[in-house]
mmCIF file of C-alpha atoms and ligand atoms in Angstrom:
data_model
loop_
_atom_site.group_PDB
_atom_site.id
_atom_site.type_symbol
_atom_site.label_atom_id
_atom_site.label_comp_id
_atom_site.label_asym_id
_atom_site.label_seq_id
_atom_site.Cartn_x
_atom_site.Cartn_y
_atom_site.Cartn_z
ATOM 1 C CA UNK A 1 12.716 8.519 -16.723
ATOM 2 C CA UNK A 2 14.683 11.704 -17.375
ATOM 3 C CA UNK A 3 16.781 12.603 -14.244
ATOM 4 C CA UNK A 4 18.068 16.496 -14.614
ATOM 5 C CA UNK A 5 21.210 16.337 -11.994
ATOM 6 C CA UNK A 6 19.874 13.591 -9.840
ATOM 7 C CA UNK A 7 18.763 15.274 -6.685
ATOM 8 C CA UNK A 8 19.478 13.638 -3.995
ATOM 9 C CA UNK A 9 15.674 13.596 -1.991
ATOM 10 C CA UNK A 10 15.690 12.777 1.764
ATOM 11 C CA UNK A 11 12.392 10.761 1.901
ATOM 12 C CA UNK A 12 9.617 10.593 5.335
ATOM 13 C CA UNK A 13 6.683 8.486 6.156
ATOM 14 C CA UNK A 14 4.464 8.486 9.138
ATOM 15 C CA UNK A 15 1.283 8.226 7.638
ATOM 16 C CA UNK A 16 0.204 5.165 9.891
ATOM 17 C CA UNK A 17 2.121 2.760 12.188
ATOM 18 C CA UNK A 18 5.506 2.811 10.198
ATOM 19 C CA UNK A 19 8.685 5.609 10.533
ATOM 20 C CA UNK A 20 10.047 5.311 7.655
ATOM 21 C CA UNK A 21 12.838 7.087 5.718
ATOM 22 C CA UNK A 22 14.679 7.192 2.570
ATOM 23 C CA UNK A 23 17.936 8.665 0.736
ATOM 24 C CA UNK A 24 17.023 8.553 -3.046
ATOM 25 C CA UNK A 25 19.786 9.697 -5.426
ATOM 26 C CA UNK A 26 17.308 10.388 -8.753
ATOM 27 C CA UNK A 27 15.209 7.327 -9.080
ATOM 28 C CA UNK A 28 17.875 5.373 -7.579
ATOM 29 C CA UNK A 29 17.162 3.970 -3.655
ATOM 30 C CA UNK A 30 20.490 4.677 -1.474
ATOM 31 C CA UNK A 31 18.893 3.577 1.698
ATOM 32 C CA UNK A 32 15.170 2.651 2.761
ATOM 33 C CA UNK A 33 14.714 2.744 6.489
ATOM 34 C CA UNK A 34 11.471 0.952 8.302
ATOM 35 C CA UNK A 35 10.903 1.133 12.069
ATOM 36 C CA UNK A 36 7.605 -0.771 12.220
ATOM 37 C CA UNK A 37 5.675 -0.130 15.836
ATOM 38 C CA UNK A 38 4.924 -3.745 17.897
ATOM 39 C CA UNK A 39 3.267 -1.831 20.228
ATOM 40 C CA UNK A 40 -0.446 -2.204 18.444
ATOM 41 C CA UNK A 41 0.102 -6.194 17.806
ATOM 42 C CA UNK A 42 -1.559 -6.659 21.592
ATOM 43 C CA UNK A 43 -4.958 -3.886 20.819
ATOM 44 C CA UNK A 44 -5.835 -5.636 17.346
ATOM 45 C CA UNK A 45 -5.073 -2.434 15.296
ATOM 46 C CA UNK A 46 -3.663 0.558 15.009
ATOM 47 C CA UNK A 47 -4.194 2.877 18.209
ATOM 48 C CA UNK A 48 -3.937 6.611 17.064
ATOM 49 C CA UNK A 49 -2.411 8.143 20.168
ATOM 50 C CA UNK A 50 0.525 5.705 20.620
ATOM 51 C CA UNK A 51 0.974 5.695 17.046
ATOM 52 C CA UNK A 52 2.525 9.578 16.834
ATOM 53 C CA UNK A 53 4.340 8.759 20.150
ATOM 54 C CA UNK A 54 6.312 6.206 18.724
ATOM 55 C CA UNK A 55 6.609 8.384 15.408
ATOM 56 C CA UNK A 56 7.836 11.139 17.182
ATOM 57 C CA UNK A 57 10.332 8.431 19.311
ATOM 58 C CA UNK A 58 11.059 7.053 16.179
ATOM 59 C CA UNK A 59 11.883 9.817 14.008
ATOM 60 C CA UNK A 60 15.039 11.341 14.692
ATOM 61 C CA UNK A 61 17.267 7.977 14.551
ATOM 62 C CA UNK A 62 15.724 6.432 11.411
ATOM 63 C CA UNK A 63 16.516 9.556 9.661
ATOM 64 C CA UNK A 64 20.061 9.040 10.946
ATOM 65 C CA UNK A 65 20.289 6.255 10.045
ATOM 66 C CA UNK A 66 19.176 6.123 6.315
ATOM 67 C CA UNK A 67 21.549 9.461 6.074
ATOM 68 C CA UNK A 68 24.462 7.327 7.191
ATOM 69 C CA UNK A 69 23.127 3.973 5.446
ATOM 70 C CA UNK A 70 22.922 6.429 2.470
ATOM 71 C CA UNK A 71 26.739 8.101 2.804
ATOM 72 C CA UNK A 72 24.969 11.129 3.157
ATOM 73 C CA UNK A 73 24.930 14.054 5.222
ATOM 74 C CA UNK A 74 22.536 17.118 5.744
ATOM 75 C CA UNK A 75 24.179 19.385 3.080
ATOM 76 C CA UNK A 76 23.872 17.391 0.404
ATOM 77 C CA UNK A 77 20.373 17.067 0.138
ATOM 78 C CA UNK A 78 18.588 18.820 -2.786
ATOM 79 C CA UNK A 79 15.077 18.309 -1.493
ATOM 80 C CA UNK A 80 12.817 17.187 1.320
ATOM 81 C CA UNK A 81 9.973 14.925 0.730
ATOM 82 C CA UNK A 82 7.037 13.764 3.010
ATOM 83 C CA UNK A 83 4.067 12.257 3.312
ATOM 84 C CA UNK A 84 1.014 14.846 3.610
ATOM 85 C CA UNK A 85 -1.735 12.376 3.525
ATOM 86 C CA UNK A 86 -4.111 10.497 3.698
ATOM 87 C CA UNK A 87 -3.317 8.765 7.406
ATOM 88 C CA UNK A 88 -3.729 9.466 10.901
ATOM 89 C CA UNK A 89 -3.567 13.711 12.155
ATOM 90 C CA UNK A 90 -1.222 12.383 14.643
ATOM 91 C CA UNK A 91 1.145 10.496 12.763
ATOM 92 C CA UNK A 92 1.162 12.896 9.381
ATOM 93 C CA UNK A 93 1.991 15.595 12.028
ATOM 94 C CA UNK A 94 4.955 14.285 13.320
ATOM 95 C CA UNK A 95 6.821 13.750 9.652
ATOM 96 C CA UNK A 96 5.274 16.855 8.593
ATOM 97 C CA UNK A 97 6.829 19.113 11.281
ATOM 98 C CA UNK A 98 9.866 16.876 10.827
ATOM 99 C CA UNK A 99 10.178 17.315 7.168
ATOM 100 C CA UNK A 100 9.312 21.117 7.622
ATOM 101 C CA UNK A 101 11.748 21.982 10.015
ATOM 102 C CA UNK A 102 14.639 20.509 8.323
ATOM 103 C CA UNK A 103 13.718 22.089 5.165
ATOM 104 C CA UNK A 104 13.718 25.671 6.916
ATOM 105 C CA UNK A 105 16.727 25.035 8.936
ATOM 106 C CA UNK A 106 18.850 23.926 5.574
ATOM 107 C CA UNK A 107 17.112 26.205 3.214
ATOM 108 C CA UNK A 108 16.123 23.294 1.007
ATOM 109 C CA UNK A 109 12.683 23.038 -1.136
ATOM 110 C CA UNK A 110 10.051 20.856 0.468
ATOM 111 C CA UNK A 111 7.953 18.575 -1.757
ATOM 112 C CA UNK A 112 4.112 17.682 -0.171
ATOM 113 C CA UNK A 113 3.000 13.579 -1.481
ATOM 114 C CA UNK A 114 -0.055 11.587 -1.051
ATOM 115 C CA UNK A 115 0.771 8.676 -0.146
ATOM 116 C CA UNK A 116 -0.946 6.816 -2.732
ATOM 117 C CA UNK A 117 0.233 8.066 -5.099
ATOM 118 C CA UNK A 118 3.550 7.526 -3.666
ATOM 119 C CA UNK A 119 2.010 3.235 -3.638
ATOM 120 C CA UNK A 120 1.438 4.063 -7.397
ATOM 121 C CA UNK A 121 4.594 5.640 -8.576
ATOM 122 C CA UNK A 122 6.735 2.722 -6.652
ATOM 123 C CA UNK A 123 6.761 1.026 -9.388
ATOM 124 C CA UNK A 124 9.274 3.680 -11.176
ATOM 125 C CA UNK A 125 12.009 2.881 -8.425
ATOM 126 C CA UNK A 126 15.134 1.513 -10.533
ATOM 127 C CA UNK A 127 16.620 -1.002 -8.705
ATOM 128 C CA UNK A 128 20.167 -2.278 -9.038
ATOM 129 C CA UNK A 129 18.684 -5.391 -11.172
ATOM 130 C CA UNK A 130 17.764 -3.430 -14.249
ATOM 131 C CA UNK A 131 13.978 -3.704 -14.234
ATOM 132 C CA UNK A 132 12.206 -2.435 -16.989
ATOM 133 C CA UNK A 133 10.075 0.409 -15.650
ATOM 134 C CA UNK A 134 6.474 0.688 -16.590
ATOM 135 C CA UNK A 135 5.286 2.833 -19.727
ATOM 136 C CA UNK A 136 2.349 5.133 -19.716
ATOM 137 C CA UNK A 137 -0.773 4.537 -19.669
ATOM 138 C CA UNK A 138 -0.738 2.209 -16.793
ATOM 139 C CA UNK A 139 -3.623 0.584 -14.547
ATOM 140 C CA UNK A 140 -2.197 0.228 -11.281
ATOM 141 C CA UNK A 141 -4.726 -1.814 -8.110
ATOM 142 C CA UNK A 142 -3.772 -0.443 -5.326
ATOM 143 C CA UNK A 143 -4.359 -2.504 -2.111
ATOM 144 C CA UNK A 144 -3.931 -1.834 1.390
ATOM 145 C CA UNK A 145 -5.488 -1.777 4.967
ATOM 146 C CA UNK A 146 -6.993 1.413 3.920
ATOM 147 C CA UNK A 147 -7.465 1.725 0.328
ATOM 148 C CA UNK A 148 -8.589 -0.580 -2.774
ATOM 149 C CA UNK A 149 -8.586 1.405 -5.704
ATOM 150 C CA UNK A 150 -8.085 0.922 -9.425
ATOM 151 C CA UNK A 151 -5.858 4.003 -10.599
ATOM 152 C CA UNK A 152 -5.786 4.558 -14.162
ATOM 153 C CA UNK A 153 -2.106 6.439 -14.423
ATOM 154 C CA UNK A 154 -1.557 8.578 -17.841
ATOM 155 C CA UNK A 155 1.275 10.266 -19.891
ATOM 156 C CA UNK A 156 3.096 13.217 -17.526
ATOM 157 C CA UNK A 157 2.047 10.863 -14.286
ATOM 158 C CA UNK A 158 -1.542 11.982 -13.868
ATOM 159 C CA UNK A 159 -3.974 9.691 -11.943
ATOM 160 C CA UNK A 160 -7.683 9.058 -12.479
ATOM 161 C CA UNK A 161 -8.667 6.415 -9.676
ATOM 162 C CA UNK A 162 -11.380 4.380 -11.894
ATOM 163 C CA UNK A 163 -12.725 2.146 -9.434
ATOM 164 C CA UNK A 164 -12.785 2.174 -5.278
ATOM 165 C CA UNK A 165 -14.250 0.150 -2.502
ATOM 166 C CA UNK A 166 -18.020 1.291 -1.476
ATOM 167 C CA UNK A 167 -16.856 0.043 1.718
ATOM 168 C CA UNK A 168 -14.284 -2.243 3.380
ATOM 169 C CA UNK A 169 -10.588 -2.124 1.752
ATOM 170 C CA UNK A 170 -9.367 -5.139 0.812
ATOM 171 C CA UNK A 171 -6.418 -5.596 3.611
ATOM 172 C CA UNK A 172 -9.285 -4.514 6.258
ATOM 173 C CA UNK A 173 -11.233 -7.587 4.603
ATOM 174 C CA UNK A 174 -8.111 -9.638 5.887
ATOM 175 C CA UNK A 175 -7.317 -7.876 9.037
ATOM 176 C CA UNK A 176 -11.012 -8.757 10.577
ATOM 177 C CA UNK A 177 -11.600 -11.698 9.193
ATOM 178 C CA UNK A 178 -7.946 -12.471 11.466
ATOM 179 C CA UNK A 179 -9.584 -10.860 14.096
ATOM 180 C CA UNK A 180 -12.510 -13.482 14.231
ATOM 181 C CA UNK A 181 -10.205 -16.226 14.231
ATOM 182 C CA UNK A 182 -8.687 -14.888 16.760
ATOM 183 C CA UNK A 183 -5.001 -14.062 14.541
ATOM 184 C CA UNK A 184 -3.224 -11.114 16.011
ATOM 185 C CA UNK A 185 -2.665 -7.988 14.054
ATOM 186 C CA UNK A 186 -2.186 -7.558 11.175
ATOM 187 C CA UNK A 187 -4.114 -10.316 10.147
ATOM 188 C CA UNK A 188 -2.944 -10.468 6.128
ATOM 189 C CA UNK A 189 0.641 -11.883 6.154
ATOM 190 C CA UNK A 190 -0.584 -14.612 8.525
ATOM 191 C CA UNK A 191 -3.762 -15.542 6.274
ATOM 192 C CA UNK A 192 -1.272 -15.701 3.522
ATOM 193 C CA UNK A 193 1.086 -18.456 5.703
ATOM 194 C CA UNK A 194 -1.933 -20.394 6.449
ATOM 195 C CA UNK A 195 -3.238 -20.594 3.110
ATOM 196 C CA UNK A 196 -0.483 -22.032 2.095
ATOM 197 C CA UNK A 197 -1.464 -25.053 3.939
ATOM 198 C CA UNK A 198 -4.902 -25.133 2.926
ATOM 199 C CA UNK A 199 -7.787 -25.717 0.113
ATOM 200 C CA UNK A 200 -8.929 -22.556 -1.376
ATOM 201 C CA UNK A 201 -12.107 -24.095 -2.639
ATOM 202 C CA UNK A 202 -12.961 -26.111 0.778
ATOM 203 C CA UNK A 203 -15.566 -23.082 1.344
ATOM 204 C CA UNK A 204 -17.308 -20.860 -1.228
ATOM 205 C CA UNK A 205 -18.384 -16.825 -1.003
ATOM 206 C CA UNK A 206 -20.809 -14.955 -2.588
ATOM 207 C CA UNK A 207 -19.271 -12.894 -5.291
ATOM 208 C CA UNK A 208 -20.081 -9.251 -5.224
ATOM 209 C CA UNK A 209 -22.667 -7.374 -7.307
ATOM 210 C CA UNK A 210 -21.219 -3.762 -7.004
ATOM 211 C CA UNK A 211 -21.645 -2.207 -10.566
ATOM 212 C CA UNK A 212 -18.913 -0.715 -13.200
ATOM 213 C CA UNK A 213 -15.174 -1.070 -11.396
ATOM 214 C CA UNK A 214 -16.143 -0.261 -8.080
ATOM 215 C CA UNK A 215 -15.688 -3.314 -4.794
ATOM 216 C CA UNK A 216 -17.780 -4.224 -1.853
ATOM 217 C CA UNK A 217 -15.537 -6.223 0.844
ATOM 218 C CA UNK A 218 -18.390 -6.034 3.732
ATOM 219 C CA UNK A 219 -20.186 -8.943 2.347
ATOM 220 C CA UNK A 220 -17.721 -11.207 2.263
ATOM 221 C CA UNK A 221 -16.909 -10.174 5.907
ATOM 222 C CA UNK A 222 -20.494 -10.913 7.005
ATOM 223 C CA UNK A 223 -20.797 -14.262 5.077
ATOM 224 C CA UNK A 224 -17.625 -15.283 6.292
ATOM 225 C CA UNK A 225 -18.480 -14.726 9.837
ATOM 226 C CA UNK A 226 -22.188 -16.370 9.844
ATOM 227 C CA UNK A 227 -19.939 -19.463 8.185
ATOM 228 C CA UNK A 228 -18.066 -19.136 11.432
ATOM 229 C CA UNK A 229 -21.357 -19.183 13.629
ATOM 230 C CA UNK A 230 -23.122 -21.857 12.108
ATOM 231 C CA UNK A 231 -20.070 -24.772 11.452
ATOM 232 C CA UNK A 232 -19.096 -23.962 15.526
ATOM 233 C CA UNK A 233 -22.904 -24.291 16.575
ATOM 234 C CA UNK A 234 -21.986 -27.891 15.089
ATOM 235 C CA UNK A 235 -18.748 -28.735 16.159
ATOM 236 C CA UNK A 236 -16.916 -26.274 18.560
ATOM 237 C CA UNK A 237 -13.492 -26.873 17.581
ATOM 238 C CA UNK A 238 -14.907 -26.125 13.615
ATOM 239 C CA UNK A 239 -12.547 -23.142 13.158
ATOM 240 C CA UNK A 240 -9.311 -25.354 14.900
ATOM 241 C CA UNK A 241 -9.611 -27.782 12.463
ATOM 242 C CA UNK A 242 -10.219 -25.815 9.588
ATOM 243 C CA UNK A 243 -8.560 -22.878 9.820
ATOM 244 C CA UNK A 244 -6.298 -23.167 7.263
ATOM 245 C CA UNK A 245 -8.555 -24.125 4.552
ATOM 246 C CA UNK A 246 -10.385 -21.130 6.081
ATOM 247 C CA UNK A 247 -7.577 -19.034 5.312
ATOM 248 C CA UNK A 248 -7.109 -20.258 1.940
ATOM 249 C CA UNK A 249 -10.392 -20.060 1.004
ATOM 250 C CA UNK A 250 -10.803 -16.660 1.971
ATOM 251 C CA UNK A 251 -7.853 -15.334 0.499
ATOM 252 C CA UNK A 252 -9.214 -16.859 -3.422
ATOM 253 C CA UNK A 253 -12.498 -15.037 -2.448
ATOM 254 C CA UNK A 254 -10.484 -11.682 -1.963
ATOM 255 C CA UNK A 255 -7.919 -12.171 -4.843
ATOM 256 C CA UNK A 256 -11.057 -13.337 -7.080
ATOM 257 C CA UNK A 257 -12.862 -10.271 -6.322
ATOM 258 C CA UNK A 258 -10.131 -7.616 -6.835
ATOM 259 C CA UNK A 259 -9.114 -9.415 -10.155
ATOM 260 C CA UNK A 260 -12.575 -9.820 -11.859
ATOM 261 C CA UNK A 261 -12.866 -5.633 -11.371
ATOM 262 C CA UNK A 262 -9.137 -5.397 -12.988
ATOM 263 C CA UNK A 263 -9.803 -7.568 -16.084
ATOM 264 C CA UNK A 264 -12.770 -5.331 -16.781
ATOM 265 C CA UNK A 265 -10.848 -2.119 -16.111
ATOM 266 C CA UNK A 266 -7.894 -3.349 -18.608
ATOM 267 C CA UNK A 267 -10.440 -4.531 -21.191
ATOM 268 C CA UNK A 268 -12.227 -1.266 -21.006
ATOM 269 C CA UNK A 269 -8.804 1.125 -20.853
ATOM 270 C CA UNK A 270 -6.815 -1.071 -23.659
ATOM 271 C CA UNK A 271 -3.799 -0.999 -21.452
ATOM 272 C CA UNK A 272 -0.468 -2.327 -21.850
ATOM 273 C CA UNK A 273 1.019 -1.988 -18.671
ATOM 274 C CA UNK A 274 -0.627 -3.397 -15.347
ATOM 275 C CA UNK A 275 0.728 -3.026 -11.805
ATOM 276 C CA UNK A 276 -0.159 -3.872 -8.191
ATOM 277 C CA UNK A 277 0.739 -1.975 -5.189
ATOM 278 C CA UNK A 278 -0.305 -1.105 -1.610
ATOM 279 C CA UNK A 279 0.322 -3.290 1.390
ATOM 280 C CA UNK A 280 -1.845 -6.030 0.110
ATOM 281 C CA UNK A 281 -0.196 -6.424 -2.933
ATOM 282 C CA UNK A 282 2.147 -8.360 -0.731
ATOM 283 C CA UNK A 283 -0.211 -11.256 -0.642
ATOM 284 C CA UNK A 284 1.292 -14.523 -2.789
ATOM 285 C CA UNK A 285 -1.927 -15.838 -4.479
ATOM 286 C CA UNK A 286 -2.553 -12.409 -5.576
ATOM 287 C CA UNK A 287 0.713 -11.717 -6.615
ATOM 288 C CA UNK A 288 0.666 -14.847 -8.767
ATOM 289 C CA UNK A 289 -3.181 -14.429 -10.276
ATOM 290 C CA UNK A 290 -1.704 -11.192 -11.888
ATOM 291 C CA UNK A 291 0.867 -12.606 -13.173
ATOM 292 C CA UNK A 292 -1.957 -15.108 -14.762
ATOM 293 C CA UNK A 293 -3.684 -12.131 -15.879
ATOM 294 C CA UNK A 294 -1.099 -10.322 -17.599
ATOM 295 C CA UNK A 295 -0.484 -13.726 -19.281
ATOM 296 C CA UNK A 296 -4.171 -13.534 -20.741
ATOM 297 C CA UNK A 297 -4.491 -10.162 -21.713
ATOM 298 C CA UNK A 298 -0.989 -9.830 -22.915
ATOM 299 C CA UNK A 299 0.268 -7.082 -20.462
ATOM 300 C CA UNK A 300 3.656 -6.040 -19.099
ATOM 301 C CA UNK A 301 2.797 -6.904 -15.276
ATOM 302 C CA UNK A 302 4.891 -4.992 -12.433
ATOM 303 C CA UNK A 303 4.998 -6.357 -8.998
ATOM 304 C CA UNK A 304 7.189 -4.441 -6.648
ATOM 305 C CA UNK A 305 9.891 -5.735 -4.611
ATOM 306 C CA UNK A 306 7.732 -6.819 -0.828
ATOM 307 C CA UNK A 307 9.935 -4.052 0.864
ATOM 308 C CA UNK A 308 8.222 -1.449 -1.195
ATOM 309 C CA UNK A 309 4.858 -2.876 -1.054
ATOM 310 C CA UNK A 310 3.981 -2.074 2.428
ATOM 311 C CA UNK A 311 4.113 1.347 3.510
ATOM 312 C CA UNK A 312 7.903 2.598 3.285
ATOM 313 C CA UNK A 313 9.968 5.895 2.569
ATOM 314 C CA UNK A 314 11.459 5.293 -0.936
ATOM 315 C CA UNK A 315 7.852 5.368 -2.592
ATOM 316 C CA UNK A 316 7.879 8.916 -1.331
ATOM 317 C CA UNK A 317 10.824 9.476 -2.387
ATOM 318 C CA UNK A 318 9.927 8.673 -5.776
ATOM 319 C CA UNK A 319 7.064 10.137 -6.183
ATOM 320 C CA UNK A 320 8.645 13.269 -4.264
ATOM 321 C CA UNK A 321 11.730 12.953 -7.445
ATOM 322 C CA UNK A 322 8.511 13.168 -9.687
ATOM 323 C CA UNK A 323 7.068 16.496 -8.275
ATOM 324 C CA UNK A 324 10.547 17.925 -8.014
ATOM 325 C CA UNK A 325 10.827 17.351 -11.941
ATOM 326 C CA UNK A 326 7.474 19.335 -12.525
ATOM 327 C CA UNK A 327 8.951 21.450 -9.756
ATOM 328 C CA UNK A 328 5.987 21.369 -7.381
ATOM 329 C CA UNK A 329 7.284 22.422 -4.154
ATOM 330 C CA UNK A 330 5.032 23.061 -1.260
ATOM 331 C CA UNK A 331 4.612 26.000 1.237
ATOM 332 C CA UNK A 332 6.493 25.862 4.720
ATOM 333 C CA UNK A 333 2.569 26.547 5.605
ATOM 334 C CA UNK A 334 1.621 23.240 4.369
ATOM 335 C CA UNK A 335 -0.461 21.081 6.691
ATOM 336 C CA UNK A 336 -1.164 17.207 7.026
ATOM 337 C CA UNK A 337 -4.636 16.230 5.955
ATOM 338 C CA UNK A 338 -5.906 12.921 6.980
ATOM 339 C CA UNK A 339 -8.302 12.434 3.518
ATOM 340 C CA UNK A 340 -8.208 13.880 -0.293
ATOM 341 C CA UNK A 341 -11.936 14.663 -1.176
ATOM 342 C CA UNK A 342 -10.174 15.249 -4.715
ATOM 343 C CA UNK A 343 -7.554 11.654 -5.669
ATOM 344 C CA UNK A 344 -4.600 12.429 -6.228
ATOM 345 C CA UNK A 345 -5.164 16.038 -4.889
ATOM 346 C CA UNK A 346 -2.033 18.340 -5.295
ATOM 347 C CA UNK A 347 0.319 17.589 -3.523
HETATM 348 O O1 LIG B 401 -0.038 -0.319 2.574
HETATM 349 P P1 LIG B 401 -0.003 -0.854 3.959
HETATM 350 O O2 LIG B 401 1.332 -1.285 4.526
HETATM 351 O O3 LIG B 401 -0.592 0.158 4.977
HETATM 352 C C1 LIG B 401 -1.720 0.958 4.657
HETATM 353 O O4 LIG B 401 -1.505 2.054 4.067
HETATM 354 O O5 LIG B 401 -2.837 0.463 4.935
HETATM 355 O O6 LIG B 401 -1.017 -2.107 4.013
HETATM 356 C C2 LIG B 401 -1.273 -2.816 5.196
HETATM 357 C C3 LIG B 401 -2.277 -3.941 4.875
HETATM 358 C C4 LIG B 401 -2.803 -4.667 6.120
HETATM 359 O O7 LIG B 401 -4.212 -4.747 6.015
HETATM 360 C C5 LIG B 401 -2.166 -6.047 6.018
HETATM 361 O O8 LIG B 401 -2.949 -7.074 6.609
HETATM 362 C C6 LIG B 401 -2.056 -6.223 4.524
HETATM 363 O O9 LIG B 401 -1.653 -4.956 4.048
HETATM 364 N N1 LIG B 401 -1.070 -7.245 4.132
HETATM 365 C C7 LIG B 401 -1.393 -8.411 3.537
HETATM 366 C C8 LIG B 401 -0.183 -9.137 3.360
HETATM 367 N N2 LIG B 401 0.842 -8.377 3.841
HETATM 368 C C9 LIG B 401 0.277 -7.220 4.304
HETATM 369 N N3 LIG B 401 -2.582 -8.890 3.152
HETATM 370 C C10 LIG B 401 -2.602 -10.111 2.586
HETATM 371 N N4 LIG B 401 -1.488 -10.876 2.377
HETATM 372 C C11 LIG B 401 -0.277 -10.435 2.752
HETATM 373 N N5 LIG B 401 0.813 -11.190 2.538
HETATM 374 ZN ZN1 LIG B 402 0.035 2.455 2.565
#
């Protein structure tokens, strides 16, 4: 990537239940902060409400601290970066002002990202190990508690999302299947531990028939939950015993799913270069099935470092470097919005 006078971008997130933010020097990472909030583990998900109190708690001292993490200070900065959406009002709101006021008390250009795009363009990160950055076009499957999209990304970084769930998103697939075993939240990275433990084919799911690239995730929810119903009427302590091949058998059905639609999406766009991103992506059979696939279709296959799967700063600050390039800078009127009826919207 050409780098004009590598800004240096200060980086916010607050989209959901992370405060996140970031110091990039051009498409270098000088610091990546993460405050993650505890507070929703006990509710099962995500409560709105405390979410922006803890943002707005939050906010202040993980900017200080990726400034000084970074060797930074205030008027250095070239740019300011946030997250305008898609999330929760509450949460956007509080990075938003954040990032707004800081840009109008330094004088400094403010850049507007969606924030999947910002999963997307992750990938373009250089980190201190040399990786080789992924060439254009590029199919990137984008996977998190929200979102399960196929994004077909083309010369000059502009996205065409080519496939999308009908219903649930993959990680919400994980995160209530959890919740019926009674696994706290966020049910994914302990479905993934358990797995590891147990037979993926001990139980079988219905695959899917959602046409062209598109997913459905709801059926799999309600077949794994009659499964559930029926083994306990049996025996009562069913899901005790089984629970990891539960787990692992679940988590094939998901990664089976997402990678059938992907094969068809690279045979149909003749790409070279494949990518996953989005929290999901942090998930270890899925994460190795790509690298399967890539193997089979002979494509370059880029799976971000785990600290910039899940929601985080420096993917905004990327994608932030990319719109400062073009030099798409927002309005100090700019406000949050919590959808995109147009992917990836402008900014
Ligand atoms: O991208 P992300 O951090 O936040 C959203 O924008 O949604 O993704 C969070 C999702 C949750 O559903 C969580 O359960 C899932 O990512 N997740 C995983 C794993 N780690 C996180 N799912 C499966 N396996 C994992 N290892
Ligand atoms: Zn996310």
């Amino acid at each position: 990537m050409n780098v004009p006078g590598n800004p240096l971008i200060l980086a916010i997130e607050s989209s959901c239940d992370d405060t996140s933010a970031a110091v990039l020097r051009g498409n270098r990472v000088l610091s990546n902060v993460v405050s993650s909030q505890e507070i929703h583990r006990k509710y099962g998900g995500v409560v709105p409400e405390l979410a922006s109190r803890e943002h707005q708690k939050n906010i202040v001292p993980v900017v200080d601290v990726a400034l000084r993490e970074a060797g930074v200070t205030l008027n250095q900065l070239s740019a300011i970066a946030f997250t305008k959406g898609p999330g929760l009002m509450g949460s956007l709101l509080v990075g938003c002002n954040f990032a707004k006021s800081l840009s109008m008390a330094l004088g400094l250009p403010l850049i507007a990202v969606n924030h999947m795009e910002a999963h997307v363009l992750a990938h373009f990160i250089q980190n201190d190990d040399g990786n080789a950055l992924p060439e254009l076009p590029m199919l990137c499957l984008t996977v998190s508690g929200g979102h399960t999209q196929i994004v077909l990304v083309k010369e000059g970084y502009s996205m065409e999302v080519v496939g999308t769930t009908i219903d649930d998103a993959a990680g919400e697939a994980f995160d209530k299947a959890a919740k019926v075993m009674g696994l706290p939240y966020p049910g994914g990275p302990l479905i993934d531990k358990l797995a590891s433990e147990g037979d993926p084919h001990a139980f079988s799911f219905p695959v899917p028939q959602v046409p062209g690239l598109n997913y459905s995730f709801s059926g799999l929810k309600t077949s794994f939950l009659y499964l559930l119903r029926d083994r306990t009427e049996g025996n009562p302590s069913f899901m005790e015993e089984r629970r990891n091949d539960l787990c692992a058998s679940l988590q094939y059905a998901i990664a089976d799913i997402l990678l059938r639609k992907f094969r068809k999406a690279i045979s149909m766009y003749e790409v070279k270069h494949i990518a996953l991103a989005g929290g999901v992506s942090a998930n270890s059979r899925l994460r190795k099935e790509i690298e399967r696939l890539g193997e089979e279709m002979s494509c370059f296959v880029h799976v971000p470092p785990m600290k910039y799967c899940t929601d985080n700063a420096a993917m905004v600050g990327i994608a932030g470097l990319i719109r400062y390039q073009k030099g798409e800078f927002a309005d100090i009127a700019v406000r949050p919005i919590t959808r995109y009826e147009n992917f990836p919207g402008t900014g």
